[in-house]
């Protein structure tokens, strides 16, 4: 799972898609494409965005749900939490201030 996660996060376009889903989860492919085009000036095809979403979904960062003929994409941050739990940062004491 970690390999797929790091692969998904390695691409700047996929990180931008995640940024957009952070701002507004539950978007359709059309909405994501529109936001990438208008807000980020990314000239990427719907098929290209769909392929990026598939990589994000395989990594567990995006979950999809269907409602009628629409497919909605939601952000899932659980895989990111798993990484931080795998390599926890130990608490380190803060250096004491000298009184000289």
Coordinates of N, CA, C and O in Angstrom, one line a residue, residues 2-83:
X2 N 2.0 1.3 0.7 CA 2.8 2.5 0.8 C 3.4 2.8 -0.6 O 3.5 4.0 -0.9
X3 N 3.7 1.8 -1.4 CA 4.3 2.1 -2.7 C 3.3 2.9 -3.6 O 3.6 3.8 -4.2
X4 N 2.0 2.4 -3.6 CA 1.0 3.1 -4.3 C 0.7 4.5 -3.8 O 0.5 5.4 -4.6
X5 N 0.8 4.6 -2.5 CA 0.5 5.9 -1.9 C 1.6 6.9 -2.3 O 1.3 8.0 -2.7
X6 N 2.9 6.5 -2.2 CA 4.0 7.4 -2.6 C 4.0 7.7 -4.1 O 4.3 8.8 -4.5
X7 N 3.6 6.7 -4.9 CA 3.5 6.9 -6.3 C 2.4 8.0 -6.6 O 2.6 8.9 -7.4
X8 N 1.3 7.8 -5.9 CA 0.2 8.8 -6.1 C 0.6 10.2 -5.7 O 0.2 11.2 -6.4
X9 N 1.3 10.3 -4.6 CA 1.7 11.7 -4.2 C 2.8 12.3 -4.9 O 3.1 13.5 -4.8
X10 N 3.6 11.5 -5.7 CA 4.7 12.0 -6.4 C 4.4 12.9 -7.6 O 5.2 13.7 -7.9
X11 N 3.2 12.8 -8.1 CA 2.8 13.6 -9.2 C 2.1 14.9 -8.8 O 1.2 14.9 -8.0
X12 N 2.6 16.1 -9.3 CA 2.1 17.4 -8.9 C 0.6 17.5 -9.3 O -0.2 18.2 -8.6
X13 N 0.2 17.0 -10.5 CA -1.2 17.1 -10.9 C -2.1 16.3 -9.9 O -3.2 16.8 -9.5
X14 N -1.7 15.2 -9.4 CA -2.5 14.4 -8.5 C -2.5 15.2 -7.1 O -3.6 15.2 -6.5
X15 N -1.4 15.8 -6.7 CA -1.5 16.6 -5.5 C -2.5 17.8 -5.7 O -3.2 18.1 -4.7
X16 N -2.5 18.4 -6.8 CA -3.5 19.4 -7.1 C -4.9 18.9 -7.0 O -5.8 19.6 -6.4
X17 N -5.1 17.7 -7.5 CA -6.5 17.1 -7.4 C -6.8 16.9 -6.0 O -8.0 17.2 -5.5
X18 N -5.9 16.4 -5.2 CA -6.2 16.3 -3.8 C -6.4 17.6 -3.1 O -7.3 17.7 -2.2
X19 N -5.7 18.6 -3.5 CA -6.0 20.0 -2.9 C -7.4 20.4 -3.2 O -8.1 20.9 -2.3
X20 N -7.8 20.2 -4.4 CA -9.2 20.5 -4.8 C -10.2 19.7 -4.0 O -11.3 20.2 -3.6
X21 N -10.0 18.4 -3.8 CA -10.9 17.6 -3.0 C -10.9 18.0 -1.6 O -11.9 17.8 -0.9
X22 N -9.7 18.5 -1.1 CA -9.7 19.0 0.3 C -10.6 20.2 0.5 O -11.3 20.3 1.5
X23 N -10.6 21.0 -0.5 CA -11.4 22.2 -0.5 C -12.9 21.9 -0.7 O -13.8 22.5 0.0
X24 N -13.2 20.9 -1.5 CA -14.6 20.6 -1.8 C -14.6 19.1 -2.2 O -14.4 18.7 -3.3
X25 N -15.0 18.3 -1.2 CA -15.1 16.9 -1.4 C -16.4 16.6 -2.1 O -17.3 17.4 -2.1
X26 N -16.5 15.4 -2.8 CA -17.7 15.0 -3.4 C -17.9 15.6 -4.8 O -19.0 15.9 -5.2
X27 N -16.8 15.8 -5.5 CA -16.9 16.4 -6.9 C -17.1 15.3 -7.9 O -16.5 14.2 -7.8
X28 N -17.7 15.7 -9.0 CA -17.8 14.8 -10.2 C -16.5 15.0 -11.0 O -15.8 16.0 -10.8
X29 N -16.3 14.2 -12.0 CA -15.2 14.3 -12.9 C -15.3 15.7 -13.6 O -14.3 16.4 -13.8
X30 N -16.5 16.0 -14.0 CA -16.7 17.3 -14.7 C -16.2 18.5 -13.8 O -15.5 19.4 -14.3
X31 N -16.6 18.4 -12.5 CA -16.3 19.5 -11.6 C -14.8 19.6 -11.4 O -14.2 20.7 -11.4
X32 N -14.1 18.4 -11.2 CA -12.7 18.4 -11.0 C -12.0 19.0 -12.3 O -11.1 19.8 -12.1
X33 N -12.4 18.5 -13.4 CA -11.8 19.0 -14.7 C -11.9 20.6 -14.8 O -11.0 21.3 -15.2
X34 N -13.1 21.1 -14.5 CA -13.4 22.5 -14.6 C -12.5 23.3 -13.6 O -11.9 24.3 -14.0
X35 N -12.4 22.8 -12.4 CA -11.6 23.5 -11.4 C -10.1 23.5 -11.8 O -9.4 24.4 -11.6
X36 N -9.6 22.3 -12.3 CA -8.2 22.3 -12.7 C -7.9 23.2 -13.8 O -6.9 23.8 -13.9
X37 N -8.9 23.3 -14.8 CA -8.7 24.2 -15.9 C -8.8 25.7 -15.5 O -7.9 26.5 -15.9
X38 N -9.8 26.0 -14.7 CA -10.0 27.4 -14.4 C -9.1 28.0 -13.3 O -8.6 29.1 -13.4
X39 N -8.9 27.2 -12.3 CA -8.2 27.7 -11.1 C -6.7 27.5 -11.3 O -5.9 28.2 -10.7
X40 N -6.3 26.4 -12.0 CA -4.9 26.1 -12.1 C -4.3 26.1 -13.5 O -3.1 25.8 -13.7
X41 N -5.1 26.5 -14.4 CA -4.7 26.6 -15.8 C -4.0 25.3 -16.3 O -3.1 25.3 -17.1
X42 N -4.6 24.2 -15.9 CA -4.1 22.9 -16.3 C -4.9 22.4 -17.6 O -6.1 22.2 -17.5
X43 N -4.2 22.3 -18.7 CA -4.9 21.8 -19.9 C -4.8 20.3 -20.0 O -4.0 19.8 -20.8
X44 N -5.6 19.6 -19.2 CA -5.5 18.2 -19.2 C -6.9 17.6 -19.6 O -7.9 18.2 -19.2
X45 N -6.9 16.6 -20.3 CA -8.1 16.0 -20.8 C -8.9 15.3 -19.7 O -8.4 15.0 -18.7
X46 N -10.2 15.1 -20.0 CA -11.0 14.4 -19.0 C -10.5 12.9 -18.8 O -10.4 12.5 -17.6
X47 N -10.0 12.3 -19.9 CA -9.4 11.0 -19.7 C -8.1 11.0 -18.9 O -7.9 10.2 -18.0
X48 N -7.3 12.1 -19.0 CA -6.1 12.2 -18.2 C -6.5 12.4 -16.7 O -5.8 11.8 -15.9
X49 N -7.5 13.2 -16.4 CA -7.9 13.4 -15.1 C -8.5 12.1 -14.5 O -8.2 11.7 -13.4
X50 N -9.2 11.4 -15.3 CA -9.8 10.1 -14.9 C -8.7 9.1 -14.6 O -8.8 8.4 -13.6
X51 N -7.6 9.1 -15.3 CA -6.5 8.2 -15.0 C -5.8 8.6 -13.7 O -5.4 7.8 -12.9
X52 N -5.6 9.9 -13.5 CA -5.0 10.4 -12.2 C -5.9 10.0 -11.1 O -5.4 9.5 -10.0
X53 N -7.2 10.1 -11.2 CA -8.2 9.7 -10.2 C -8.1 8.2 -9.9 O -8.2 7.8 -8.7
X54 N -7.8 7.4 -10.9 CA -7.7 6.0 -10.8 C -6.5 5.6 -9.9 O -6.5 4.7 -9.1
X55 N -5.4 6.3 -10.1 CA -4.2 6.1 -9.3 C -4.4 6.5 -7.9 O -4.0 5.8 -6.9
X56 N -5.1 7.7 -7.7 CA -5.4 8.1 -6.3 C -6.4 7.1 -5.6 O -6.2 6.9 -4.4
X57 N -7.3 6.6 -6.4 CA -8.2 5.6 -5.8 C -7.5 4.3 -5.4 O -7.8 3.7 -4.4
X58 N -6.6 3.9 -6.3 CA -5.8 2.6 -6.0 C -5.0 2.8 -4.7 O -4.8 1.9 -4.0
X59 N -4.5 4.0 -4.5 CA -3.7 4.3 -3.3 C -4.6 4.5 -2.1 O -4.1 4.7 -1.0
X60 N -5.9 4.6 -2.3 CA -6.9 4.7 -1.1 C -7.1 6.2 -0.8 O -7.8 6.5 0.2
X61 N -6.5 7.1 -1.5 CA -6.7 8.6 -1.2 C -8.0 9.1 -1.7 O -8.4 10.2 -1.2
X62 N -8.6 8.5 -2.6 CA -9.9 8.9 -3.2 C -10.9 7.8 -3.1 O -10.5 6.6 -3.5
X63 N -12.1 8.0 -2.7 CA -13.1 7.0 -2.7 C -14.2 7.6 -3.6 O -14.4 8.8 -3.7
X64 N -14.9 6.6 -4.3 CA -16.0 7.1 -5.2 C -17.3 6.5 -4.7 O -17.3 5.4 -4.1
X65 N -18.3 7.2 -5.1 CA -19.7 6.7 -4.9 C -20.6 7.1 -6.0 O -20.4 8.2 -6.6
X66 N -21.5 6.3 -6.4 CA -22.4 6.6 -7.5 C -23.8 6.9 -6.9 O -24.3 6.3 -6.0
X67 N -24.3 8.0 -7.5 CA -25.7 8.4 -7.2 C -26.3 8.6 -8.6 O -26.0 9.6 -9.3
X68 N -27.2 7.7 -9.0 CA -27.8 7.8 -10.3 C -26.7 7.6 -11.4 O -25.9 6.7 -11.3
X69 N -26.7 8.6 -12.3 CA -25.7 8.5 -13.3 C -24.4 9.3 -13.0 O -23.5 9.4 -13.8
X70 N -24.3 9.8 -11.8 CA -23.2 10.6 -11.4 C -22.2 9.8 -10.5 O -22.7 9.0 -9.6
X71 N -21.0 10.0 -10.6 CA -19.9 9.4 -9.8 C -19.2 10.5 -9.1 O -18.7 11.5 -9.7
X72 N -19.2 10.5 -7.7 CA -18.7 11.5 -6.9 C -17.3 11.0 -6.3 O -17.2 9.8 -5.9
X73 N -16.4 11.9 -6.2 CA -15.1 11.6 -5.7 C -14.9 12.3 -4.3 O -15.0 13.5 -4.3
X74 N -14.5 11.5 -3.3 CA -14.3 12.0 -2.0 C -12.9 11.8 -1.5 O -12.3 10.7 -1.8
X75 N -12.3 12.7 -0.8 CA -11.0 12.6 -0.2 C -11.0 11.6 0.9 O -11.9 11.7 1.8
X76 N -10.0 10.8 1.0 CA -9.8 9.9 2.2 C -8.4 10.0 2.7 O -7.4 9.7 2.0
X77 N -8.2 10.6 3.9 CA -6.9 10.9 4.4 C -6.4 9.7 5.3 O -5.3 9.8 5.8
X78 N -7.1 8.7 5.4 CA -6.7 7.5 6.3 C -5.3 7.0 5.9 O -4.5 6.7 6.8
X79 N -5.0 6.8 4.6 CA -3.7 6.3 4.2 C -2.5 7.2 4.7 O -1.5 6.7 5.0
X80 N -2.8 8.5 4.7 CA -1.8 9.4 5.2 C -1.5 9.3 6.7 O -0.4 9.3 7.2
X81 N -2.6 9.1 7.4 CA -2.5 8.8 8.9 C -1.7 7.5 9.1 O -0.9 7.4 10.1
X82 N -1.9 6.5 8.3 CA -1.2 5.2 8.5 C 0.3 5.4 8.3 O 1.1 4.8 9.0
X83 N 0.7 6.3 7.5 CA 2.2 6.6 7.3 C 2.7 7.2 8.6 O 3.8 6.8 9.0

